[in-house]
Amino acid sequence: MICPNCYITYDDDFKFCPYCGTKKPKPKICPICHSEQKIGFNFCPKCGNALMGKKEYDEFRKQGIEELKEMFSPERRRERAEQRKKEKLNIETIPQRN
């Protein structure tokens, strides 16, 4: 572990830097591949996406789940089915060139 304040290396098991007393920062999480990354990383080494703190990640996941529920709700499914029917009718009614 490298202290983000004094940049001295110390044991990963410590909660505080033994040299300057800075609290160990929490690891960040990738919202795309969901891997927890080492402290000090700003981008995921697996997929290159920007990392998030745990609180921000939890909010992101909650919002994503709510959006998925909305996207696949019965009302939205009916709307998409109706739209596909209209598009199919429009394609079939277009005169073909010979």
One Martini backbone bead per residue (centre of mass of N, CA, C, O) as a GRO file, in nm:
protein
   98
    1MET     BB    1   0.096   0.036   0.022
    2ILE     BB    2   0.028   0.375  -0.071
    3CYS     BB    3   0.041   0.678   0.039
    4PRO     BB    4  -0.144   0.969  -0.057
    5ASN     BB    5   0.041   1.172   0.116
    6CYS     BB    6   0.362   1.045   0.155
    7TYR     BB    7   0.442   0.789  -0.037
    8ILE     BB    8   0.457   0.548   0.160
    9THR     BB    9   0.514   0.225   0.225
   10TYR     BB   10   0.264  -0.014   0.345
   11ASP     BB   11   0.061  -0.219   0.495
   12ASP     BB   12  -0.252  -0.342   0.397
   13ASP     BB   13  -0.369  -0.395   0.699
   14PHE     BB   14  -0.370  -0.111   0.747
   15LYS     BB   15  -0.569   0.186   0.832
   16PHE     BB   16  -0.302   0.350   0.876
   17CYS     BB   17  -0.046   0.550   0.848
   18PRO     BB   18   0.260   0.521   1.027
   19TYR     BB   19   0.384   0.816   0.932
   20CYS     BB   20   0.102   1.027   0.909
   21GLY     BB   21  -0.212   0.907   0.967
   22THR     BB   22  -0.351   0.830   0.718
   23LYS     BB   23  -0.625   0.716   0.590
   24LYS     BB   24  -0.727   0.453   0.429
   25PRO     BB   25  -0.839   0.412   0.133
   26LYS     BB   26  -1.082   0.312  -0.067
   27PRO     BB   27  -1.170   0.114  -0.293
   28LYS     BB   28  -1.245   0.072  -0.628
   29ILE     BB   29  -1.508   0.046  -0.882
   30CYS     BB   30  -1.623  -0.113  -1.164
   31PRO     BB   31  -1.915  -0.062  -1.360
   32ILE     BB   32  -1.857  -0.290  -1.579
   33CYS     BB   33  -1.675  -0.543  -1.434
   34HIS     BB   34  -1.687  -0.525  -1.102
   35SER     BB   35  -1.405  -0.456  -1.005
   36GLU     BB   36  -1.173  -0.441  -0.754
   37GLN     BB   37  -0.940  -0.189  -0.686
   38LYS     BB   38  -0.674  -0.043  -0.621
   39ILE     BB   39  -0.528   0.192  -0.465
   40GLY     BB   40  -0.493   0.477  -0.697
   41PHE     BB   41  -0.685   0.405  -0.902
   42ASN     BB   42  -0.882   0.544  -1.190
   43PHE     BB   43  -0.851   0.288  -1.376
   44CYS     BB   44  -0.924   0.004  -1.532
   45PRO     BB   45  -0.711  -0.264  -1.622
   46LYS     BB   46  -0.930  -0.438  -1.785
   47CYS     BB   47  -1.129  -0.191  -1.942
   48GLY     BB   48  -1.072   0.143  -1.882
   49ASN     BB   49  -1.259   0.242  -1.678
   50ALA     BB   50  -1.389   0.440  -1.460
   51LEU     BB   51  -1.379   0.471  -1.127
   52MET     BB   52  -1.555   0.399  -0.814
   53GLY     BB   53  -1.702   0.441  -0.542
   54LYS     BB   54  -1.908   0.266  -0.344
   55LYS     BB   55  -2.143   0.468  -0.328
   56GLU     BB   56  -2.155   0.538  -0.630
   57TYR     BB   57  -2.192   0.245  -0.726
   58ASP     BB   58  -2.461   0.185  -0.580
   59GLU     BB   59  -2.621   0.409  -0.726
   60PHE     BB   60  -2.569   0.310  -1.012
   61ARG     BB   61  -2.702   0.030  -0.977
   62LYS     BB   62  -2.980   0.125  -0.888
   63GLN     BB   63  -3.041   0.290  -1.141
   64GLY     BB   64  -3.003   0.058  -1.344
   65ILE     BB   65  -3.230  -0.124  -1.233
   66GLU     BB   66  -3.460   0.078  -1.271
   67GLU     BB   67  -3.425   0.106  -1.579
   68LEU     BB   68  -3.474  -0.193  -1.645
   69LYS     BB   69  -3.757  -0.214  -1.532
   70GLU     BB   70  -3.872   0.003  -1.721
   71MET     BB   71  -3.785  -0.123  -1.997
   72PHE     BB   72  -3.939  -0.421  -1.908
   73SER     BB   73  -4.211  -0.338  -1.899
   74PRO     BB   74  -4.519  -0.403  -2.017
   75GLU     BB   75  -4.566  -0.127  -2.148
   76ARG     BB   76  -4.301  -0.113  -2.314
   77ARG     BB   77  -4.346  -0.371  -2.473
   78ARG     BB   78  -4.602  -0.279  -2.617
   79GLU     BB   79  -4.480  -0.033  -2.755
   80ARG     BB   80  -4.264  -0.188  -2.919
   81ALA     BB   81  -4.461  -0.370  -3.072
   82GLU     BB   82  -4.616  -0.142  -3.211
   83GLN     BB   83  -4.373  -0.018  -3.355
   84ARG     BB   84  -4.299  -0.269  -3.522
   85LYS     BB   85  -4.563  -0.283  -3.677
   86LYS     BB   86  -4.541  -0.005  -3.812
   87GLU     BB   87  -4.271  -0.056  -3.954
   88LYS     BB   88  -4.368  -0.297  -4.119
   89LEU     BB   89  -4.590  -0.148  -4.273
   90ASN     BB   90  -4.405   0.067  -4.402
   91ILE     BB   91  -4.228  -0.132  -4.563
   92GLU     BB   92  -4.467  -0.275  -4.727
   93THR     BB   93  -4.579   0.013  -4.858
   94ILE     BB   94  -4.337   0.042  -5.021
   95PRO     BB   95  -4.246   0.093  -5.323
   96GLN     BB   96  -4.109  -0.093  -5.573
   97ARG     BB   97  -3.834  -0.114  -5.768
   98ASN     BB   98  -3.748  -0.220  -6.117
   0.00000   0.00000   0.00000
